[in-house]
CSV table of C-alpha atoms in Angstrom, one decimal:
chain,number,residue,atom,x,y,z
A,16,UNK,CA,0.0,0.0,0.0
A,17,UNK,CA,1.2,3.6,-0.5
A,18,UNK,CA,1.7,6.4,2.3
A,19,UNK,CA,5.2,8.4,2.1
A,20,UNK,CA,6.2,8.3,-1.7
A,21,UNK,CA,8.0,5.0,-2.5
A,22,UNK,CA,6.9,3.3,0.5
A,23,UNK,CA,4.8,0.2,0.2
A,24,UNK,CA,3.3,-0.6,4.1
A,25,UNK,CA,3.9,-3.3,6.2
A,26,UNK,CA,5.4,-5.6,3.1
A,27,UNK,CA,8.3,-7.5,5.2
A,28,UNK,CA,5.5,-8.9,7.7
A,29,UNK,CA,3.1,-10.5,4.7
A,30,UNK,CA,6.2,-11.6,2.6
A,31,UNK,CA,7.7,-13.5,5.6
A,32,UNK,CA,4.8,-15.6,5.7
A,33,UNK,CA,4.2,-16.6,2.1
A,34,UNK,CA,8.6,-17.1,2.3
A,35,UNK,CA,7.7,-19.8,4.7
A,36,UNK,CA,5.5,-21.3,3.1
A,37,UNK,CA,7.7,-21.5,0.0
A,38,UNK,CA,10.8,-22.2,1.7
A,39,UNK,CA,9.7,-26.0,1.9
A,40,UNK,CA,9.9,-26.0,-2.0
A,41,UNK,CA,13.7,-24.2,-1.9
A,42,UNK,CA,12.3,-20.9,-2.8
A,43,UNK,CA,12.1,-19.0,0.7
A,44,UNK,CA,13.9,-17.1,2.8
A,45,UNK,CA,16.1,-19.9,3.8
A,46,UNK,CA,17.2,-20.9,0.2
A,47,UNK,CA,18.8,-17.9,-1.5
A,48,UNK,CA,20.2,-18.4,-4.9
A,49,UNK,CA,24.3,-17.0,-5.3
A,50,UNK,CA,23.6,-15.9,-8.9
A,51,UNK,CA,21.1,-13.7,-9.7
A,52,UNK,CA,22.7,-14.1,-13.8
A,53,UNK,CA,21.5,-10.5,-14.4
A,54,UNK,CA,23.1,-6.7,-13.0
A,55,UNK,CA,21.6,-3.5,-13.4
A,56,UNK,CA,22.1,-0.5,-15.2
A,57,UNK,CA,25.4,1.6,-14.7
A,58,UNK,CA,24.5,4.6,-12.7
A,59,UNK,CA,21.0,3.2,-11.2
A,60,UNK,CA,21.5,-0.5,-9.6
A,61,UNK,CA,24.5,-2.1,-10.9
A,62,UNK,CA,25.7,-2.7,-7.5
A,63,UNK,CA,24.8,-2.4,-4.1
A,64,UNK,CA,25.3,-2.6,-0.5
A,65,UNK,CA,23.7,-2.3,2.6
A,66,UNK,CA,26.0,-0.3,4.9
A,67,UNK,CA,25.8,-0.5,8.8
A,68,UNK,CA,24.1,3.3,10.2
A,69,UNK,CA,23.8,2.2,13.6
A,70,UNK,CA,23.8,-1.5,15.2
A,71,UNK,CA,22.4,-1.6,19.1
A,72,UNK,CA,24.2,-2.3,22.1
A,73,UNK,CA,21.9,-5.2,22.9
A,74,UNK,CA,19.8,-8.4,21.5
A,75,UNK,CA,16.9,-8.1,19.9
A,76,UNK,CA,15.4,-6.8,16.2
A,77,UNK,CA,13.9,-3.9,14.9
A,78,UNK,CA,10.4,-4.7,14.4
A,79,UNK,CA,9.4,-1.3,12.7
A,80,UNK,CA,10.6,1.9,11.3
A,81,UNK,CA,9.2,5.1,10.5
A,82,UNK,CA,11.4,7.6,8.4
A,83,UNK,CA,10.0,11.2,8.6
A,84,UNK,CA,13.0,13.1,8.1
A,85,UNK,CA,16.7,12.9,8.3
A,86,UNK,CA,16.6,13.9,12.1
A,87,UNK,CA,12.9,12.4,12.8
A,88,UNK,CA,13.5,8.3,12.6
A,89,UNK,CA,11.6,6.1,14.8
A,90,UNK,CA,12.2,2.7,15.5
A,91,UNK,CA,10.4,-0.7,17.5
A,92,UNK,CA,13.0,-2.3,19.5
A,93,UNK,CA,12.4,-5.5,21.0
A,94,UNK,CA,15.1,-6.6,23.4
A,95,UNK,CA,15.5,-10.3,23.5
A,96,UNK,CA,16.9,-10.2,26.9
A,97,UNK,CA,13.6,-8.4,28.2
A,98,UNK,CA,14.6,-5.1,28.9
A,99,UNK,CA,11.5,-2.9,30.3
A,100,UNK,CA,13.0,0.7,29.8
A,101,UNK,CA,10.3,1.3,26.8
A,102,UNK,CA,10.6,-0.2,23.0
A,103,UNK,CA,10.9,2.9,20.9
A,104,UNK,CA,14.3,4.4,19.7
A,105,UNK,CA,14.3,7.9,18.5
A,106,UNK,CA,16.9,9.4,16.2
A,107,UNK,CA,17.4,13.3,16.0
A,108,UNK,CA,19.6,13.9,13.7
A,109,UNK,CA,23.2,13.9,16.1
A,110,UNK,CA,22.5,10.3,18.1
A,111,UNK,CA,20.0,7.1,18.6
A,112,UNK,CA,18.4,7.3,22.4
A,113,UNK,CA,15.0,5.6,24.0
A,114,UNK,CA,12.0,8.3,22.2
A,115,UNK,CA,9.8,9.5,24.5
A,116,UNK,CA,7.0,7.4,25.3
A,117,UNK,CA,3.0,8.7,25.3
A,118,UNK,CA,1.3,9.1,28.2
A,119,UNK,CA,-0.6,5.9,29.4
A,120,UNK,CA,2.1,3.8,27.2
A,121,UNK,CA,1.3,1.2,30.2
A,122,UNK,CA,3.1,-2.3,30.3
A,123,UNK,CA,2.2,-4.1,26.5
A,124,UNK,CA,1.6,-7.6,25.4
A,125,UNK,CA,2.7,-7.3,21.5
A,126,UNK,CA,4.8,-4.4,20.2
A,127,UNK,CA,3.6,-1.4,18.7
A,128,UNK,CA,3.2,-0.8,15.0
A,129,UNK,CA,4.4,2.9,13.3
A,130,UNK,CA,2.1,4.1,10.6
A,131,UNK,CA,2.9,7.3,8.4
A,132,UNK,CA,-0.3,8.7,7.7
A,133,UNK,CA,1.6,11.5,5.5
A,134,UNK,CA,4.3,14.1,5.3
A,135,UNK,CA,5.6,14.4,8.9
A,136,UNK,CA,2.3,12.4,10.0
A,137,UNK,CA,2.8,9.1,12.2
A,138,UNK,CA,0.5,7.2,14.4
A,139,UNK,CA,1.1,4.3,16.5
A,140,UNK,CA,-0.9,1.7,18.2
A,141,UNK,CA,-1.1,-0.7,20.2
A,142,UNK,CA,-2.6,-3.1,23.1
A,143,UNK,CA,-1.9,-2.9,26.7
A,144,UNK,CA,-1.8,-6.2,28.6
A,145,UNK,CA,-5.2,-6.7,30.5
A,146,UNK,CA,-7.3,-4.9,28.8
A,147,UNK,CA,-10.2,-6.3,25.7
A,148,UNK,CA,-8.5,-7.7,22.9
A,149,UNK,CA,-9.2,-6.0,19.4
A,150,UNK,CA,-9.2,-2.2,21.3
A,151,UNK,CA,-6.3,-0.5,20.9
A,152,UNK,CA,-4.1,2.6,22.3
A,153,UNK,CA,-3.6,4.8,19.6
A,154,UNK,CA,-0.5,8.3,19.7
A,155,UNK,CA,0.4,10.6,17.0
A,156,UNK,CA,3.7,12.2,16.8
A,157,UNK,CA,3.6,16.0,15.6
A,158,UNK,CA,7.7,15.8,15.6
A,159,UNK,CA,7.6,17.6,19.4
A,160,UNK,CA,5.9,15.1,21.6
A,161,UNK,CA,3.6,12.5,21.8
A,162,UNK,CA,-0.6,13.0,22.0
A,163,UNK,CA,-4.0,10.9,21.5
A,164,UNK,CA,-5.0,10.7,18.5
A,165,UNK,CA,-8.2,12.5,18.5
A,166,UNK,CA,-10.3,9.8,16.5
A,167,UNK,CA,-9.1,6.9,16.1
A,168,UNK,CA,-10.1,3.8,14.4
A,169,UNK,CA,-12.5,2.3,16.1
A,170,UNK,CA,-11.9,-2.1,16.1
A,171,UNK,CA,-8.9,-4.1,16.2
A,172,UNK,CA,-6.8,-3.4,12.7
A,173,UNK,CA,-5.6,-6.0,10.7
A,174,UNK,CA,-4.0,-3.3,7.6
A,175,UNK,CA,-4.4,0.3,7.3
A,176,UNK,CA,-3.5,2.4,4.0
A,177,UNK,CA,-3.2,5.6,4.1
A,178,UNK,CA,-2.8,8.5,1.0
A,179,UNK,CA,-3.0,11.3,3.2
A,180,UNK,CA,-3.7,12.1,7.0
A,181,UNK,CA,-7.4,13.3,5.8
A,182,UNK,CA,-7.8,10.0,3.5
A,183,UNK,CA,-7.1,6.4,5.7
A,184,UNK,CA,-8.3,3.7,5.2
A,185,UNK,CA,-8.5,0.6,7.7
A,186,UNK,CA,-9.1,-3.0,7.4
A,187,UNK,CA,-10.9,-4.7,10.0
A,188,UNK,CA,-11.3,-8.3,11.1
A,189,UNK,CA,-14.7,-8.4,11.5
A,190,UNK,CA,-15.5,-8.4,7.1
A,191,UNK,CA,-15.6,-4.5,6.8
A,192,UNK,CA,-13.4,-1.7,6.5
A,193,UNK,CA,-13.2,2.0,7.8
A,194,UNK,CA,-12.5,5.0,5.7
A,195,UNK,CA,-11.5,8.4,7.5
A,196,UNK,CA,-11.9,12.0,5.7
A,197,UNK,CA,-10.5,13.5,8.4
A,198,UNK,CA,-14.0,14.3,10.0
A,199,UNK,CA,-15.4,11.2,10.6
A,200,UNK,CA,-15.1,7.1,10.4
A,201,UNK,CA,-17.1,5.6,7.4
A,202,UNK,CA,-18.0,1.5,7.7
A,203,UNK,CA,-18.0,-0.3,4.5
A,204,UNK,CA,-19.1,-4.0,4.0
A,205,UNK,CA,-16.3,-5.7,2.2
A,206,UNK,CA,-17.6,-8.7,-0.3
A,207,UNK,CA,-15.6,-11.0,0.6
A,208,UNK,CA,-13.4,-12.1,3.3
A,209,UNK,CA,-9.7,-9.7,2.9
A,210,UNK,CA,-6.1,-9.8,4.3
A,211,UNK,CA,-5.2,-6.5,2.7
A,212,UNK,CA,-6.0,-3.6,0.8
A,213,UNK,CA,-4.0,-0.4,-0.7
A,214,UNK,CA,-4.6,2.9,-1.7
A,215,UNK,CA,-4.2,3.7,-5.6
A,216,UNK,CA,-5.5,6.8,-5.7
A,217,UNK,CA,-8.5,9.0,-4.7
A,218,UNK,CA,-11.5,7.1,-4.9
A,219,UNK,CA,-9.5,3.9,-6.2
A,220,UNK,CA,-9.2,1.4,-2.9
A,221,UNK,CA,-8.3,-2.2,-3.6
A,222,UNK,CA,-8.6,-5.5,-1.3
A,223,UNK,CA,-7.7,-8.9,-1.3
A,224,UNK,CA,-8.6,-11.8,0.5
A,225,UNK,CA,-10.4,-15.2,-0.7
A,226,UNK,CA,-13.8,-16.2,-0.9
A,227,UNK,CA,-15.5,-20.0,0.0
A,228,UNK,CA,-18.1,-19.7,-2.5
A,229,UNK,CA,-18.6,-19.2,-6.1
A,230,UNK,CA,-17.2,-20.9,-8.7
A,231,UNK,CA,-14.1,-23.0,-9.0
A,232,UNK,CA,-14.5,-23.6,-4.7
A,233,UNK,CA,-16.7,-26.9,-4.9
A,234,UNK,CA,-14.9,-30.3,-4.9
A,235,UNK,CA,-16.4,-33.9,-5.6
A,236,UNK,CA,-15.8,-34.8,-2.2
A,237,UNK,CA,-18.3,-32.0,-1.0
A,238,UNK,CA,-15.3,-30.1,0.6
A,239,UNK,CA,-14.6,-26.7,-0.4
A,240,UNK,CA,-11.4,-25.3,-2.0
A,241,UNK,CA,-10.9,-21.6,-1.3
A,242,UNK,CA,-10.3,-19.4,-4.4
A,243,UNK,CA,-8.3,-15.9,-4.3
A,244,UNK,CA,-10.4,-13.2,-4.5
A,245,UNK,CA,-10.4,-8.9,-5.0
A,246,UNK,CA,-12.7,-6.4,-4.1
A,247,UNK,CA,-12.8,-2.2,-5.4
A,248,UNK,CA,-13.7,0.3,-3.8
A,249,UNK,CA,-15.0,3.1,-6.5
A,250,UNK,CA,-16.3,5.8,-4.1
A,251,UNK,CA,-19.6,4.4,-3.6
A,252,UNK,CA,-19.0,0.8,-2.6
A,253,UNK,CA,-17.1,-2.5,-2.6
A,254,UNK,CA,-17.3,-4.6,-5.6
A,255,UNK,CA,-16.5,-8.1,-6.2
A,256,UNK,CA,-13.5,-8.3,-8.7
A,257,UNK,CA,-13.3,-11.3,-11.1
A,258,UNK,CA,-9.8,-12.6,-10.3
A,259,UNK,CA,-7.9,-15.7,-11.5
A,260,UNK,CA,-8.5,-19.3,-9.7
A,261,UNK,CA,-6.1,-21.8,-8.7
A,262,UNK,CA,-6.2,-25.0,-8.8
A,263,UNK,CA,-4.0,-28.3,-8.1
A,264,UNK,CA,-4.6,-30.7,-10.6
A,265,UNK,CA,-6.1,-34.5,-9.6
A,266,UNK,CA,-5.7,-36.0,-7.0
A,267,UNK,CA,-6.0,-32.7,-5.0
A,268,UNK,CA,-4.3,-32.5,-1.7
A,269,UNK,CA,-6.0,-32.5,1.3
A,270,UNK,CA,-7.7,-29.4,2.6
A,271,UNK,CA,-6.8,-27.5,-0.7
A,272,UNK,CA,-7.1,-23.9,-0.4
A,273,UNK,CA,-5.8,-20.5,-2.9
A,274,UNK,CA,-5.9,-17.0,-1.4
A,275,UNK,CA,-4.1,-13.7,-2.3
A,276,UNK,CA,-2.7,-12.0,0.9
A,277,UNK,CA,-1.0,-9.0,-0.4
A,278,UNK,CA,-2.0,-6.2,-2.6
A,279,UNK,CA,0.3,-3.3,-3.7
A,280,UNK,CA,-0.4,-0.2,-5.1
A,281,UNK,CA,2.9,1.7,-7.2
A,282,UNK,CA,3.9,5.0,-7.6
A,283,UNK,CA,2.8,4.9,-11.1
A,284,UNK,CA,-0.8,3.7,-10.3
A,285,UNK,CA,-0.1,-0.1,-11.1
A,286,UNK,CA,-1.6,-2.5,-9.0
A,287,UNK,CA,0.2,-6.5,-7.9
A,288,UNK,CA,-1.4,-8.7,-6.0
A,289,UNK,CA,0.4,-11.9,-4.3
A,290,UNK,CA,-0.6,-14.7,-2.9
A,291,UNK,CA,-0.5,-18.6,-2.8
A,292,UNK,CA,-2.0,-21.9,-3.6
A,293,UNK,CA,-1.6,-24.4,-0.7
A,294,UNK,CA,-2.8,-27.5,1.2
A,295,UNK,CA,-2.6,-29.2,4.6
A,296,UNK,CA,1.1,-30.6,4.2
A,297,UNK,CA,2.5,-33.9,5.8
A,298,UNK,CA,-1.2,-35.9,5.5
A,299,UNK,CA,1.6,-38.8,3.3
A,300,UNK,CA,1.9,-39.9,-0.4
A,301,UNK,CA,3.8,-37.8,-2.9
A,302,UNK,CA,3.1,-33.8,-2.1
A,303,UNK,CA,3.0,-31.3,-4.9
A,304,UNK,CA,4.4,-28.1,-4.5
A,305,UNK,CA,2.8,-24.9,-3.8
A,306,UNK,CA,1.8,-22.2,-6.2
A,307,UNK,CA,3.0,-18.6,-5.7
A,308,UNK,CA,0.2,-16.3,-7.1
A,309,UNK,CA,1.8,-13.1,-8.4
A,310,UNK,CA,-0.9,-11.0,-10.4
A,311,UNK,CA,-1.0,-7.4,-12.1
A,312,UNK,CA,-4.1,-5.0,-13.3
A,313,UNK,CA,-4.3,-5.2,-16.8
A,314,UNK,CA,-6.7,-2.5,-17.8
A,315,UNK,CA,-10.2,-4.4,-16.6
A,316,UNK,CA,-8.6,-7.6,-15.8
A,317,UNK,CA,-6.3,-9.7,-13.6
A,318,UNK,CA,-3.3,-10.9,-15.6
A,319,UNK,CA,0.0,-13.3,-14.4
A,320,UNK,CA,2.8,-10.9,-14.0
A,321,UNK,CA,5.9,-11.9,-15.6
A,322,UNK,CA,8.4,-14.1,-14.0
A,323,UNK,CA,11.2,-11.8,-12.9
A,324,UNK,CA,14.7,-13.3,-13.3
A,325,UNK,CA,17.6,-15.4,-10.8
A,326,UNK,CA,17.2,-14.5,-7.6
A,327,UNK,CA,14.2,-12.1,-8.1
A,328,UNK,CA,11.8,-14.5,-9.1
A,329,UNK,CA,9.0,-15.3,-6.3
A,330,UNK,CA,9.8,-12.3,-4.4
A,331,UNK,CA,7.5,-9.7,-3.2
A,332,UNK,CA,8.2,-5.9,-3.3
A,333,UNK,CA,8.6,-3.7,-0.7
A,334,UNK,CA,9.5,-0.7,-1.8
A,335,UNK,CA,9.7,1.1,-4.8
A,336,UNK,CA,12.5,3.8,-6.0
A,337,UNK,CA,12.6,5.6,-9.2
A,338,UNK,CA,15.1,2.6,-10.7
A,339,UNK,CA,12.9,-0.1,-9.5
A,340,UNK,CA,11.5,-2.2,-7.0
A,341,UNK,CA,12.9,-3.3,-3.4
A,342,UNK,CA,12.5,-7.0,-3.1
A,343,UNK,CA,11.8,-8.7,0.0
A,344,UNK,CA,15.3,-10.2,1.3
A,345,UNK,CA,17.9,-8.0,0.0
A,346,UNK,CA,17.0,-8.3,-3.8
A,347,UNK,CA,16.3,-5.2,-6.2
A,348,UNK,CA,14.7,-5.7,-9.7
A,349,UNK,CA,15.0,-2.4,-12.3
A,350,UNK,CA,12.9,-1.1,-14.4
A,351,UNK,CA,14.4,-2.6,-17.3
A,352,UNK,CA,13.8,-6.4,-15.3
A,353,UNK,CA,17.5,-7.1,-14.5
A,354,UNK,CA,17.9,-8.7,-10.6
A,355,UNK,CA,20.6,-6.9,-8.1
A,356,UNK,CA,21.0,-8.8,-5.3
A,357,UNK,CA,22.0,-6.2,-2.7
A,358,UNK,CA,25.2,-6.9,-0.3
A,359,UNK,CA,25.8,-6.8,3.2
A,360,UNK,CA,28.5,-6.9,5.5
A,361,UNK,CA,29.6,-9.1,8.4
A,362,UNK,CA,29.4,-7.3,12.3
A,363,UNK,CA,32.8,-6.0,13.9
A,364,UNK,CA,34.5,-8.5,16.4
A,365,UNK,CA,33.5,-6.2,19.1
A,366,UNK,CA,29.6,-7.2,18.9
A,367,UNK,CA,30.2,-10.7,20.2
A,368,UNK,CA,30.3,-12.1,16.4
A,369,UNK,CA,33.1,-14.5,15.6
A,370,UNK,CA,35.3,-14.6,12.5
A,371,UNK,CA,33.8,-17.9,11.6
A,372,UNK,CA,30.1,-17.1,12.4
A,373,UNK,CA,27.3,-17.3,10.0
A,374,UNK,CA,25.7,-14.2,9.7
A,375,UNK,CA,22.2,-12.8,7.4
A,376,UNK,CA,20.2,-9.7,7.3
A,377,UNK,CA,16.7,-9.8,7.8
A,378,UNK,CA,15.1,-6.4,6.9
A,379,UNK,CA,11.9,-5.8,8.7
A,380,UNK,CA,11.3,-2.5,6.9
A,381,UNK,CA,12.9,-0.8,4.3
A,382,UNK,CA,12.4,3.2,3.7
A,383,UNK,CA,13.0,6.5,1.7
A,384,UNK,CA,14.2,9.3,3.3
A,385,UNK,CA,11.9,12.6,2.2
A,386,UNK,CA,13.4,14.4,-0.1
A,387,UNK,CA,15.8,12.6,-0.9
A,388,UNK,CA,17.8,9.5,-2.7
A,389,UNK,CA,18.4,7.8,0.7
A,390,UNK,CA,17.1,4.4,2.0
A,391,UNK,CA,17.6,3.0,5.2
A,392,UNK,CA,16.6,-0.6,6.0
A,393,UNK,CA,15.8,-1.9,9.5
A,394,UNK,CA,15.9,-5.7,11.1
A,395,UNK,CA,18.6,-7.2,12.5
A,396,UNK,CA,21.6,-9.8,12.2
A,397,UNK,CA,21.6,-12.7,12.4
A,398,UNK,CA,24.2,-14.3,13.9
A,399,UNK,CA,25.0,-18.2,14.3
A,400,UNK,CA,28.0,-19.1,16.2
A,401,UNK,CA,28.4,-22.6,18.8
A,402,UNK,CA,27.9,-21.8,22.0
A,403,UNK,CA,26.3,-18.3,21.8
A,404,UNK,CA,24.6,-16.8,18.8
A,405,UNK,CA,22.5,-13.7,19.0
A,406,UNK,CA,20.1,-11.3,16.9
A,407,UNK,CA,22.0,-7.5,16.6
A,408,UNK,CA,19.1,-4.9,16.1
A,409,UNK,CA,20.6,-2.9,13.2
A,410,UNK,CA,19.8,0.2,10.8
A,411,UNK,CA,21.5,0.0,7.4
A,412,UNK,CA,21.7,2.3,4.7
A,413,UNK,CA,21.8,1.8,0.7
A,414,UNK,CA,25.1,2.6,-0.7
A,415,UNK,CA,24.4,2.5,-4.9
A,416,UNK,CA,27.9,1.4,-7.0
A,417,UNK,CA,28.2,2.0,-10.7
């Protein structure tokens, strides 16, 4: 979905789920390819490297990241080690320190998420242990201090979009979603049951999800095989979208079952959906392998996109920059379809890492800074050594070769 330019929301936590599912079949996060057989342009993405900006002092990751300015970055820090001092770094532009907390922050039971309504607009939520599931705290940041936000949404969020802090949408888990105009909260019955939606434009909403019903989701057996399914929104309602089906072929696995779980919409106003064809694994016999969805708008239809190449194929993006797309675990495709897979570099000695550790970067979030060619990715490193490996919380920024 799109809020700050070049941004596409909460990409990192969807992808890690369908990379699980894949990684079974050798295409997941565990499984990456050495050779990506392709480079990128001179001058845009022929090479490039993640650079360390600032690795923590303790264990843990970086669950989120907001990037409102060069001197107004806020980060989630979970500390593995169970730290209480508060889980929000702040960085103003000289040095990284614990940000302010908001009043009533209270003691939590999941970490809070960061969401960049617009320029210089953030909110955060998030649930305080003890008190009803589904209703959460909600702050926004005004670059000083921390306040209520006036209205917020009412329900437990499952994905919010936002193109402005006067145009938000929010997906709920209850079938509907909420649209605020920066008056009021609008409900809206969804079609069909959705995992995601983005913002295209005014008056141009998408959701995805997967419906139980309809055709292609009866079996001979009686039982029923779930089929992906999208949903508009044109400024007047929700309409069912015809999409694509997916199917195994005979015999079907047991408890068979297509969905789409993420929808993106680009800079330029094209819309990709993802998702995946699955089953209820280990049941015995020979298994067939799942089937990553991976769908673009085609004018008034729902077309296969077109397999990207070496390393880049099966991935989802994450963020978008004017010579391409971000990929979800360190891979860049350009415009003109050539794969990049982006470097990274081993920990000094002096965090605990060994010489002969294995070590990856997992980017939870990966973002623009305003105005201008910057990117800074956050997550942490992973680091396996005998005896004592760890997770070091780390911000990295993009360094671009020729």
């Amino acid at each position: 979905m799109r809020r700050a330019r070049g941004i596409i929301r909460r990409g990192l936590v969807a992808v890690a789920v369908l990379a699980g599912v894949l990684a079974a079949e050798g295409c997941g996060a565990g499984s990456e390819p050495t050779d990506s057989r392709t480079t990128g342009p001179a001058g845009t993405m022929g090479s490039a490297s993640w650079e360390f900006e600032r690795v923590f002092d303790f264990h843990g990751r970086l669950a989120d990241l907001a990037v409102l300015a060069e001197d107004d970055i806020w980060a989630v820090a979970l500390d593995s080690d169970g730290d209480s001092n508060g889980p929000l770094q702040h960085y103003d532009g000289t040095r990284w320190q614990r940000g302010p907390l908001p009043e009533a922050f209270g003691t939590l039971d999941s970490e809070p998420v960061l969401h960049e309504v617009g320029e210089k607009a953030l909110w955060m939520e998030w649930h305080i242990s003890g008190t009803e599931f589904g209703v959460n705290s909600w702050a926004l940041w005004d670059g000083v201090r921390w306040s209520a936000v006036p209205n917020p949404p009412p329900g437990g969020v499952v994905r919010l979009a936002a193109a402005g802090p006067e145009d938000i949408w929010v997906l709920l888990g209850n079938g509907t979603a909420q649209h605020w105009d920066g008056t009021r909260w609008t409900p809206t019955r969804l079609p069909y049951a959705a995992s995601d939606l983005a913002v295209a434009g005014p008056d141009d909403v998408w959701a995805v999800g997967s419906r139980s019903t309809g055709p292609g989701t009866e079996q001979g057996s009686g039982e029923r095989y779930s089929q992906p399914a999208s949903m508009h929104w044109d400024g007047t309602s929700w309409k069912p979208v015809e999409t694509p089906q997916a199917h195994f072929e005979e015999p079907i696995p047991p408890e068979a079952g297509a969905r789409l779980s993420r929808v993106i919409a680009l800079d330029s106003g094209e819309v990709l959906a993802y998702g995946i064809n699955s089953f209820n694994h280990g049941e015995g016999g020979e298994e067939p392998a799942d089937g990553f969805i991976q769908l673009r708008r085609d004018g008034s239809k729902w077309v296969a996109q077109r397999p990207a190449p070496g390393g880049c194929a099966q991935r989802i993006p994450v963020a978008q920059d004017d010579a391409g797309l971000f990929l979800d675990r360190n891979w860049f495709l350009t415009g003109d379809g050539r794969c990049v897979k982006i470097k990274s570099h081993r920990l000094p000695l002096s965090t605990g890492a060994r010489k002969g550790s294995k070590q990856s970067l997992w980017l939870e979030e990966v973002h623009r800074i305003p105005g201008t060619d910057e990117w800074l990715g956050a997550g942490q490193v992973q680091v396996n050594q005998s005896g004592a490996p760890f997770n070091a919380p780390a911000v990295v920024r993009l360094k671009r070769g020729g």
